[in-house]
JSON list of C-alpha atoms in Angstrom, two decimals:
[
{"chain": "A", "resi": 98, "resn": "MET", "atom": "CA", "xyz": [82.08, -14.63, 34.69]},
{"chain": "A", "resi": 99, "resn": "ARG", "atom": "CA", "xyz": [79.41, -16.89, 33.18]},
{"chain": "A", "resi": 100, "resn": "CYS", "atom": "CA", "xyz": [80.75, -18.30, 29.94]},
{"chain": "A", "resi": 101, "resn": "GLU", "atom": "CA", "xyz": [78.78, -21.48, 29.33]},
{"chain": "A", "resi": 102, "resn": "LEU", "atom": "CA", "xyz": [77.76, -22.26, 25.76]},
{"chain": "A", "resi": 103, "resn": "PRO", "atom": "CA", "xyz": [74.10, -21.56, 25.05]},
{"chain": "A", "resi": 104, "resn": "TYR", "atom": "CA", "xyz": [71.82, -24.54, 24.61]},
{"chain": "A", "resi": 105, "resn": "ALA", "atom": "CA", "xyz": [70.05, -25.04, 21.27]},
{"chain": "A", "resi": 106, "resn": "ARG", "atom": "CA", "xyz": [68.27, -28.01, 19.77]},
{"chain": "A", "resi": 107, "resn": "ALA", "atom": "CA", "xyz": [68.01, -28.90, 16.10]},
{"chain": "A", "resi": 108, "resn": "GLY", "atom": "CA", "xyz": [65.41, -26.85, 14.26]},
{"chain": "A", "resi": 109, "resn": "MET", "atom": "CA", "xyz": [65.68, -23.78, 16.47]},
{"chain": "A", "resi": 110, "resn": "LYS", "atom": "CA", "xyz": [66.02, -20.41, 14.72]},
{"chain": "A", "resi": 111, "resn": "ILE", "atom": "CA", "xyz": [68.86, -18.47, 16.33]},
{"chain": "A", "resi": 112, "resn": "GLY", "atom": "CA", "xyz": [70.01, -14.97, 15.44]},
{"chain": "A", "resi": 113, "resn": "LEU", "atom": "CA", "xyz": [73.71, -14.24, 15.92]},
{"chain": "A", "resi": 114, "resn": "LEU", "atom": "CA", "xyz": [74.77, -10.71, 16.84]},
{"chain": "A", "resi": 115, "resn": "GLY", "atom": "CA", "xyz": [78.56, -10.51, 16.86]},
{"chain": "A", "resi": 116, "resn": "GLY", "atom": "CA", "xyz": [80.55, -7.57, 18.09]},
{"chain": "A", "resi": 117, "resn": "SER", "atom": "CA", "xyz": [82.93, -6.09, 20.60]},
{"chain": "A", "resi": 118, "resn": "PHE", "atom": "CA", "xyz": [80.12, -4.83, 22.86]},
{"chain": "A", "resi": 119, "resn": "ASP", "atom": "CA", "xyz": [82.60, -2.26, 24.13]},
{"chain": "A", "resi": 120, "resn": "PRO", "atom": "CA", "xyz": [80.49, -1.42, 26.05]},
{"chain": "A", "resi": 121, "resn": "PRO", "atom": "CA", "xyz": [77.11, -3.13, 25.51]},
{"chain": "A", "resi": 122, "resn": "HIS", "atom": "CA", "xyz": [74.17, -0.71, 25.54]},
{"chain": "A", "resi": 123, "resn": "ARG", "atom": "CA", "xyz": [70.41, -0.43, 25.07]},
{"chain": "A", "resi": 124, "resn": "GLY", "atom": "CA", "xyz": [70.82, -0.12, 21.30]},
{"chain": "A", "resi": 125, "resn": "HIS", "atom": "CA", "xyz": [72.13, -3.69, 21.21]},
{"chain": "A", "resi": 126, "resn": "VAL", "atom": "CA", "xyz": [69.11, -4.83, 23.19]},
{"chain": "A", "resi": 127, "resn": "HIS", "atom": "CA", "xyz": [66.78, -2.92, 20.88]},
{"chain": "A", "resi": 128, "resn": "ILE", "atom": "CA", "xyz": [68.29, -4.53, 17.77]},
{"chain": "A", "resi": 129, "resn": "SER", "atom": "CA", "xyz": [68.00, -7.96, 19.37]},
{"chain": "A", "resi": 130, "resn": "GLN", "atom": "CA", "xyz": [64.35, -7.52, 20.35]},
{"chain": "A", "resi": 131, "resn": "ALA", "atom": "CA", "xyz": [63.52, -6.21, 16.87]},
{"chain": "A", "resi": 132, "resn": "ALA", "atom": "CA", "xyz": [65.26, -9.19, 15.26]},
{"chain": "A", "resi": 133, "resn": "LEU", "atom": "CA", "xyz": [63.31, -11.64, 17.41]},
{"chain": "A", "resi": 134, "resn": "LYS", "atom": "CA", "xyz": [60.07, -10.09, 16.21]},
{"chain": "A", "resi": 135, "resn": "ARG", "atom": "CA", "xyz": [60.84, -9.16, 12.60]},
{"chain": "A", "resi": 136, "resn": "PHE", "atom": "CA", "xyz": [62.54, -12.45, 11.65]},
{"chain": "A", "resi": 137, "resn": "GLY", "atom": "CA", "xyz": [60.53, -14.83, 13.82]},
{"chain": "A", "resi": 138, "resn": "LEU", "atom": "CA", "xyz": [63.60, -16.01, 15.74]},
{"chain": "A", "resi": 139, "resn": "ASP", "atom": "CA", "xyz": [63.52, -18.25, 18.80]},
{"chain": "A", "resi": 140, "resn": "GLU", "atom": "CA", "xyz": [66.55, -16.58, 20.37]},
{"chain": "A", "resi": 141, "resn": "VAL", "atom": "CA", "xyz": [69.31, -14.06, 19.72]},
{"chain": "A", "resi": 142, "resn": "TRP", "atom": "CA", "xyz": [72.85, -14.82, 20.86]},
{"chain": "A", "resi": 143, "resn": "TRP", "atom": "CA", "xyz": [75.37, -12.07, 21.48]},
{"chain": "A", "resi": 144, "resn": "LEU", "atom": "CA", "xyz": [78.79, -13.32, 20.39]},
{"chain": "A", "resi": 145, "resn": "VAL", "atom": "CA", "xyz": [81.17, -11.14, 22.39]},
{"chain": "A", "resi": 146, "resn": "THR", "atom": "CA", "xyz": [84.38, -11.08, 20.39]},
{"chain": "A", "resi": 147, "resn": "PRO", "atom": "CA", "xyz": [87.91, -11.11, 21.85]},
{"chain": "A", "resi": 148, "resn": "GLY", "atom": "CA", "xyz": [88.75, -8.28, 19.39]},
{"chain": "A", "resi": 149, "resn": "ASN", "atom": "CA", "xyz": [87.72, -6.78, 16.08]},
{"chain": "A", "resi": 150, "resn": "PRO", "atom": "CA", "xyz": [90.28, -7.41, 13.27]},
{"chain": "A", "resi": 151, "resn": "LEU", "atom": "CA", "xyz": [89.13, -4.23, 11.50]},
{"chain": "A", "resi": 152, "resn": "LYS", "atom": "CA", "xyz": [89.85, -1.97, 14.49]},
{"chain": "A", "resi": 153, "resn": "GLU", "atom": "CA", "xyz": [93.34, -0.85, 15.46]},
{"chain": "A", "resi": 154, "resn": "ASN", "atom": "CA", "xyz": [92.76, -0.50, 19.19]},
{"chain": "A", "resi": 155, "resn": "GLY", "atom": "CA", "xyz": [91.71, -3.50, 21.25]},
{"chain": "A", "resi": 156, "resn": "PRO", "atom": "CA", "xyz": [88.53, -3.46, 23.35]},
{"chain": "A", "resi": 157, "resn": "ALA", "atom": "CA", "xyz": [88.24, -3.69, 27.13]},
{"chain": "A", "resi": 158, "resn": "PRO", "atom": "CA", "xyz": [88.97, -7.13, 28.64]},
{"chain": "A", "resi": 159, "resn": "ILE", "atom": "CA", "xyz": [86.37, -9.68, 27.57]},
{"chain": "A", "resi": 160, "resn": "ALA", "atom": "CA", "xyz": [85.52, -10.54, 31.20]},
{"chain": "A", "resi": 161, "resn": "LYS", "atom": "CA", "xyz": [84.48, -6.91, 31.75]},
{"chain": "A", "resi": 162, "resn": "ARG", "atom": "CA", "xyz": [82.39, -6.82, 28.57]},
{"chain": "A", "resi": 163, "resn": "MET", "atom": "CA", "xyz": [80.72, -10.16, 29.32]},
{"chain": "A", "resi": 164, "resn": "ALA", "atom": "CA", "xyz": [79.83, -9.03, 32.84]},
{"chain": "A", "resi": 165, "resn": "ALA", "atom": "CA", "xyz": [78.41, -5.75, 31.53]},
{"chain": "A", "resi": 166, "resn": "ALA", "atom": "CA", "xyz": [76.33, -7.62, 28.93]},
{"chain": "A", "resi": 167, "resn": "HIS", "atom": "CA", "xyz": [74.90, -9.98, 31.56]},
{"chain": "A", "resi": 168, "resn": "ALA", "atom": "CA", "xyz": [74.10, -7.00, 33.81]},
{"chain": "A", "resi": 169, "resn": "LEU", "atom": "CA", "xyz": [72.34, -5.18, 30.97]},
{"chain": "A", "resi": 170, "resn": "VAL", "atom": "CA", "xyz": [70.27, -7.97, 29.43]},
{"chain": "A", "resi": 171, "resn": "ASP", "atom": "CA", "xyz": [67.09, -9.06, 31.19]},
{"chain": "A", "resi": 172, "resn": "HIS", "atom": "CA", "xyz": [65.38, -11.05, 28.44]},
{"chain": "A", "resi": 173, "resn": "PRO", "atom": "CA", "xyz": [64.88, -14.83, 28.45]},
{"chain": "A", "resi": 174, "resn": "ARG", "atom": "CA", "xyz": [65.50, -15.13, 24.70]},
{"chain": "A", "resi": 175, "resn": "ILE", "atom": "CA", "xyz": [68.73, -13.10, 24.49]},
{"chain": "A", "resi": 176, "resn": "LYS", "atom": "CA", "xyz": [71.82, -15.11, 25.43]},
{"chain": "A", "resi": 177, "resn": "ILE", "atom": "CA", "xyz": [75.40, -13.92, 26.01]},
{"chain": "A", "resi": 178, "resn": "SER", "atom": "CA", "xyz": [78.32, -16.06, 24.81]},
{"chain": "A", "resi": 179, "resn": "ASP", "atom": "CA", "xyz": [82.11, -15.96, 24.61]},
{"chain": "A", "resi": 180, "resn": "PHE", "atom": "CA", "xyz": [82.04, -18.66, 21.90]},
{"chain": "A", "resi": 181, "resn": "GLU", "atom": "CA", "xyz": [84.86, -17.09, 19.88]},
{"chain": "A", "resi": 182, "resn": "SER", "atom": "CA", "xyz": [87.22, -17.07, 22.86]},
{"chain": "A", "resi": 183, "resn": "ARG", "atom": "CA", "xyz": [86.36, -20.67, 23.63]},
{"chain": "A", "resi": 184, "resn": "MET", "atom": "CA", "xyz": [86.91, -21.83, 20.06]},
{"chain": "A", "resi": 185, "resn": "HIS", "atom": "CA", "xyz": [89.91, -19.54, 19.43]},
{"chain": "A", "resi": 186, "resn": "THR", "atom": "CA", "xyz": [88.37, -18.11, 16.26]},
{"chain": "A", "resi": 187, "resn": "ARG", "atom": "CA", "xyz": [89.26, -14.63, 15.04]},
{"chain": "A", "resi": 188, "resn": "TYR", "atom": "CA", "xyz": [87.10, -14.04, 11.98]},
{"chain": "A", "resi": 189, "resn": "THR", "atom": "CA", "xyz": [83.35, -14.38, 11.51]},
{"chain": "A", "resi": 190, "resn": "ALA", "atom": "CA", "xyz": [83.67, -17.10, 8.86]},
{"chain": "A", "resi": 191, "resn": "GLU", "atom": "CA", "xyz": [85.78, -19.21, 11.24]},
{"chain": "A", "resi": 192, "resn": "THR", "atom": "CA", "xyz": [83.27, -18.67, 14.03]},
{"chain": "A", "resi": 193, "resn": "LEU", "atom": "CA", "xyz": [80.38, -19.72, 11.81]},
{"chain": "A", "resi": 194, "resn": "GLU", "atom": "CA", "xyz": [82.17, -22.88, 10.74]},
{"chain": "A", "resi": 195, "resn": "ALA", "atom": "CA", "xyz": [82.68, -23.77, 14.42]},
{"chain": "A", "resi": 196, "resn": "LEU", "atom": "CA", "xyz": [79.04, -23.00, 15.24]},
{"chain": "A", "resi": 197, "resn": "PHE", "atom": "CA", "xyz": [77.79, -25.16, 12.37]},
{"chain": "A", "resi": 198, "resn": "LYS", "atom": "CA", "xyz": [79.85, -28.09, 13.69]},
{"chain": "A", "resi": 199, "resn": "THR", "atom": "CA", "xyz": [78.86, -27.56, 17.33]},
{"chain": "A", "resi": 200, "resn": "TYR", "atom": "CA", "xyz": [75.14, -27.01, 16.75]},
{"chain": "A", "resi": 201, "resn": "ARG", "atom": "CA", "xyz": [74.04, -29.47, 14.09]},
{"chain": "A", "resi": 202, "resn": "GLY", "atom": "CA", "xyz": [70.61, -28.76, 12.66]},
{"chain": "A", "resi": 203, "resn": "VAL", "atom": "CA", "xyz": [70.20, -25.29, 14.19]},
{"chain": "A", "resi": 204, "resn": "ARG", "atom": "CA", "xyz": [68.99, -22.60, 11.77]},
{"chain": "A", "resi": 205, "resn": "PHE", "atom": "CA", "xyz": [71.34, -19.67, 12.32]},
{"chain": "A", "resi": 206, "resn": "THR", "atom": "CA", "xyz": [70.83, -16.14, 10.96]},
{"chain": "A", "resi": 207, "resn": "TRP", "atom": "CA", "xyz": [73.64, -13.57, 11.03]},
{"chain": "A", "resi": 208, "resn": "LEU", "atom": "CA", "xyz": [72.50, -10.16, 12.30]},
{"chain": "A", "resi": 209, "resn": "MET", "atom": "CA", "xyz": [74.26, -6.87, 11.64]},
{"chain": "A", "resi": 210, "resn": "GLY", "atom": "CA", "xyz": [73.67, -3.16, 11.62]},
{"chain": "A", "resi": 211, "resn": "ALA", "atom": "CA", "xyz": [73.54, -1.29, 8.33]},
{"chain": "A", "resi": 212, "resn": "ASP", "atom": "CA", "xyz": [76.92, 0.25, 9.14]},
{"chain": "A", "resi": 213, "resn": "ASN", "atom": "CA", "xyz": [78.44, -3.24, 9.02]},
{"chain": "A", "resi": 214, "resn": "LEU", "atom": "CA", "xyz": [76.85, -3.96, 5.65]},
{"chain": "A", "resi": 215, "resn": "ALA", "atom": "CA", "xyz": [78.48, -0.82, 4.25]},
{"chain": "A", "resi": 216, "resn": "GLU", "atom": "CA", "xyz": [81.95, -2.29, 4.93]},
{"chain": "A", "resi": 217, "resn": "PHE", "atom": "CA", "xyz": [81.03, -5.97, 4.72]},
{"chain": "A", "resi": 218, "resn": "HIS", "atom": "CA", "xyz": [83.15, -6.44, 1.59]},
{"chain": "A", "resi": 219, "resn": "ARG", "atom": "CA", "xyz": [86.23, -5.84, 3.77]},
{"chain": "A", "resi": 220, "resn": "TRP", "atom": "CA", "xyz": [85.45, -8.82, 5.99]},
{"chain": "A", "resi": 221, "resn": "ASP", "atom": "CA", "xyz": [87.49, -12.01, 5.63]},
{"chain": "A", "resi": 222, "resn": "ARG", "atom": "CA", "xyz": [85.64, -14.47, 3.30]},
{"chain": "A", "resi": 223, "resn": "TRP", "atom": "CA", "xyz": [82.60, -12.23, 3.16]},
{"chain": "A", "resi": 224, "resn": "THR", "atom": "CA", "xyz": [81.15, -13.93, 0.08]},
{"chain": "A", "resi": 225, "resn": "TRP", "atom": "CA", "xyz": [81.41, -17.28, 1.89]},
{"chain": "A", "resi": 226, "resn": "ILE", "atom": "CA", "xyz": [79.43, -15.80, 4.78]},
{"chain": "A", "resi": 227, "resn": "MET", "atom": "CA", "xyz": [76.69, -14.52, 2.48]},
{"chain": "A", "resi": 228, "resn": "GLU", "atom": "CA", "xyz": [76.47, -17.87, 0.73]},
{"chain": "A", "resi": 229, "resn": "ASN", "atom": "CA", "xyz": [76.37, -20.00, 3.88]},
{"chain": "A", "resi": 230, "resn": "ILE", "atom": "CA", "xyz": [74.04, -18.20, 6.31]},
{"chain": "A", "resi": 231, "resn": "PRO", "atom": "CA", "xyz": [70.99, -15.94, 5.94]},
{"chain": "A", "resi": 232, "resn": "VAL", "atom": "CA", "xyz": [71.80, -12.33, 6.88]},
{"chain": "A", "resi": 233, "resn": "GLY", "atom": "CA", "xyz": [69.45, -9.86, 8.53]},
{"chain": "A", "resi": 234, "resn": "VAL", "atom": "CA", "xyz": [70.45, -6.19, 8.31]},
{"chain": "A", "resi": 235, "resn": "LEU", "atom": "CA", "xyz": [68.90, -3.77, 10.82]},
{"chain": "A", "resi": 236, "resn": "ALA", "atom": "CA", "xyz": [69.22, -0.13, 9.80]},
{"chain": "A", "resi": 237, "resn": "ARG", "atom": "CA", "xyz": [70.45, 2.42, 12.31]},
{"chain": "A", "resi": 238, "resn": "PRO", "atom": "CA", "xyz": [69.87, 6.17, 11.86]},
{"chain": "A", "resi": 239, "resn": "GLY", "atom": "CA", "xyz": [71.97, 7.61, 9.04]},
{"chain": "A", "resi": 240, "resn": "ASP", "atom": "CA", "xyz": [73.34, 4.32, 7.75]},
{"chain": "A", "resi": 241, "resn": "SER", "atom": "CA", "xyz": [70.73, 3.27, 5.19]},
{"chain": "A", "resi": 242, "resn": "ILE", "atom": "CA", "xyz": [72.02, 4.93, 2.03]},
{"chain": "A", "resi": 243, "resn": "SER", "atom": "CA", "xyz": [75.65, 3.83, 2.29]},
{"chain": "A", "resi": 244, "resn": "ALA", "atom": "CA", "xyz": [74.56, 0.29, 3.16]},
{"chain": "A", "resi": 245, "resn": "ARG", "atom": "CA", "xyz": [72.14, 0.01, 0.23]},
{"chain": "A", "resi": 246, "resn": "MET", "atom": "CA", "xyz": [74.87, 1.21, -2.15]},
{"chain": "A", "resi": 247, "resn": "SER", "atom": "CA", "xyz": [77.56, -1.05, -0.72]},
{"chain": "A", "resi": 248, "resn": "PRO", "atom": "CA", "xyz": [79.40, -3.66, -2.82]},
{"chain": "A", "resi": 249, "resn": "ALA", "atom": "CA", "xyz": [77.77, -6.45, -0.80]},
{"chain": "A", "resi": 250, "resn": "ALA", "atom": "CA", "xyz": [74.25, -5.09, -1.34]},
{"chain": "A", "resi": 251, "resn": "LYS", "atom": "CA", "xyz": [74.82, -4.68, -5.06]},
{"chain": "A", "resi": 252, "resn": "ARG", "atom": "CA", "xyz": [76.43, -8.09, -5.55]},
{"chain": "A", "resi": 253, "resn": "TYR", "atom": "CA", "xyz": [73.66, -9.93, -3.72]},
{"chain": "A", "resi": 254, "resn": "ASP", "atom": "CA", "xyz": [70.69, -7.81, -4.74]},
{"chain": "A", "resi": 255, "resn": "PHE", "atom": "CA", "xyz": [69.21, -10.89, -6.45]},
{"chain": "A", "resi": 256, "resn": "ALA", "atom": "CA", "xyz": [69.07, -12.68, -3.07]},
{"chain": "A", "resi": 257, "resn": "ARG", "atom": "CA", "xyz": [67.36, -9.93, -1.08]},
{"chain": "A", "resi": 258, "resn": "LEU", "atom": "CA", "xyz": [64.03, -10.74, 0.58]},
{"chain": "A", "resi": 259, "resn": "ARG", "atom": "CA", "xyz": [61.55, -7.89, 0.73]},
{"chain": "A", "resi": 260, "resn": "GLY", "atom": "CA", "xyz": [58.39, -7.06, 2.65]},
{"chain": "A", "resi": 261, "resn": "ALA", "atom": "CA", "xyz": [56.57, -9.78, 4.56]},
{"chain": "A", "resi": 262, "resn": "SER", "atom": "CA", "xyz": [58.96, -12.42, 3.25]},
{"chain": "A", "resi": 263, "resn": "ARG", "atom": "CA", "xyz": [61.53, -11.28, 5.84]},
{"chain": "A", "resi": 264, "resn": "ARG", "atom": "CA", "xyz": [59.94, -13.65, 8.37]},
{"chain": "A", "resi": 265, "resn": "LEU", "atom": "CA", "xyz": [61.06, -16.48, 6.08]},
{"chain": "A", "resi": 266, "resn": "LEU", "atom": "CA", "xyz": [64.69, -15.41, 6.36]},
{"chain": "A", "resi": 267, "resn": "PRO", "atom": "CA", "xyz": [65.78, -17.96, 9.02]},
{"chain": "A", "resi": 268, "resn": "LEU", "atom": "CA", "xyz": [64.51, -20.80, 6.81]},
{"chain": "A", "resi": 269, "resn": "ALA", "atom": "CA", "xyz": [65.76, -19.38, 3.52]},
{"chain": "A", "resi": 270, "resn": "GLU", "atom": "CA", "xyz": [68.54, -21.04, 1.57]},
{"chain": "A", "resi": 271, "resn": "PRO", "atom": "CA", "xyz": [71.64, -18.81, 1.39]},
{"chain": "A", "resi": 272, "resn": "ALA", "atom": "CA", "xyz": [72.44, -16.54, -0.21]},
{"chain": "A", "resi": 273, "resn": "ALA", "atom": "CA", "xyz": [69.46, -14.75, 1.33]},
{"chain": "A", "resi": 274, "resn": "TRP", "atom": "CA", "xyz": [69.33, -11.44, 3.16]},
{"chain": "A", "resi": 275, "resn": "CYS", "atom": "CA", "xyz": [66.96, -8.64, 4.01]},
{"chain": "A", "resi": 276, "resn": "PHE", "atom": "CA", "xyz": [67.15, -5.03, 5.09]},
{"chain": "A", "resi": 277, "resn": "VAL", "atom": "CA", "xyz": [64.87, -3.73, 7.85]},
{"chain": "A", "resi": 278, "resn": "ASN", "atom": "CA", "xyz": [64.50, -0.07, 8.81]},
{"chain": "A", "resi": 279, "resn": "LEU", "atom": "CA", "xyz": [63.90, 0.48, 12.51]},
{"chain": "A", "resi": 280, "resn": "PRO", "atom": "CA", "xyz": [63.07, 3.49, 14.66]},
{"chain": "A", "resi": 281, "resn": "MET", "atom": "CA", "xyz": [66.25, 3.20, 16.69]},
{"chain": "A", "resi": 282, "resn": "THR", "atom": "CA", "xyz": [68.31, 4.94, 19.28]},
{"chain": "A", "resi": 283, "resn": "SER", "atom": "CA", "xyz": [71.43, 6.47, 17.77]},
{"chain": "A", "resi": 284, "resn": "ILE", "atom": "CA", "xyz": [73.58, 5.83, 20.85]},
{"chain": "A", "resi": 285, "resn": "SER", "atom": "CA", "xyz": [76.78, 3.99, 20.02]},
{"chain": "A", "resi": 286, "resn": "SER", "atom": "CA", "xyz": [79.51, 2.23, 21.98]},
{"chain": "A", "resi": 287, "resn": "THR", "atom": "CA", "xyz": [81.94, 4.92, 20.81]},
{"chain": "A", "resi": 288, "resn": "GLU", "atom": "CA", "xyz": [79.79, 7.66, 22.36]},
{"chain": "A", "resi": 289, "resn": "LEU", "atom": "CA", "xyz": [79.39, 5.72, 25.59]},
{"chain": "A", "resi": 290, "resn": "ARG", "atom": "CA", "xyz": [83.15, 5.22, 25.91]},
{"chain": "A", "resi": 291, "resn": "ALA", "atom": "CA", "xyz": [83.67, 8.97, 25.50]},
{"chain": "A", "resi": 292, "resn": "LYS", "atom": "CA", "xyz": [80.97, 9.86, 28.03]},
{"chain": "A", "resi": 293, "resn": "THR", "atom": "CA", "xyz": [81.67, 7.28, 30.71]},
{"chain": "A", "resi": 294, "resn": "GLY", "atom": "CA", "xyz": [85.40, 6.63, 30.41]},
{"chain": "A", "resi": 295, "resn": "TRP", "atom": "CA", "xyz": [84.68, 2.95, 29.77]},
{"chain": "A", "resi": 296, "resn": "GLY", "atom": "CA", "xyz": [87.85, 0.95, 29.18]},
{"chain": "A", "resi": 297, "resn": "SER", "atom": "CA", "xyz": [90.15, 3.62, 30.58]}
]
């Protein structure tokens, strides 16, 4: 399993897409490609998590998920990383703190689907996350309304970037976030597990 840390130099604009990737699928690739274009990012890194604290059942072994991600992704600007396992971090805020220390001067942007924004207020230190890294929200089918009405969206409505200003997101001072609607595939990891028997 390839598990080297991605290279980044100061000033680069890197999008971070965290998740279980259980399993990874074309929807993840689509979100990443859209983020590269919409936010003017240099790269997108997939942070394959050891486990999701908000989910009761653990994912498939990380070696299996990392291998599947490498097999799926064929894009020079999308990198796969097991950073959380290497740094022994469990929560996103801890991971971000470790990234900030490891990659001095890199301009990170946190990427998430609209479904994550809807429950973002349940995340550990979620206000710290919003106030320490720009956040790009990519809407999946059916998730827009609940995300826009979420506690996080309401609390930080003053910091939302709209329209063409979204390309400024990676350089914006937190709190800063934007919401982008995309024509997206509705396939999910949950559906793939059911159809393919992944993890069983």
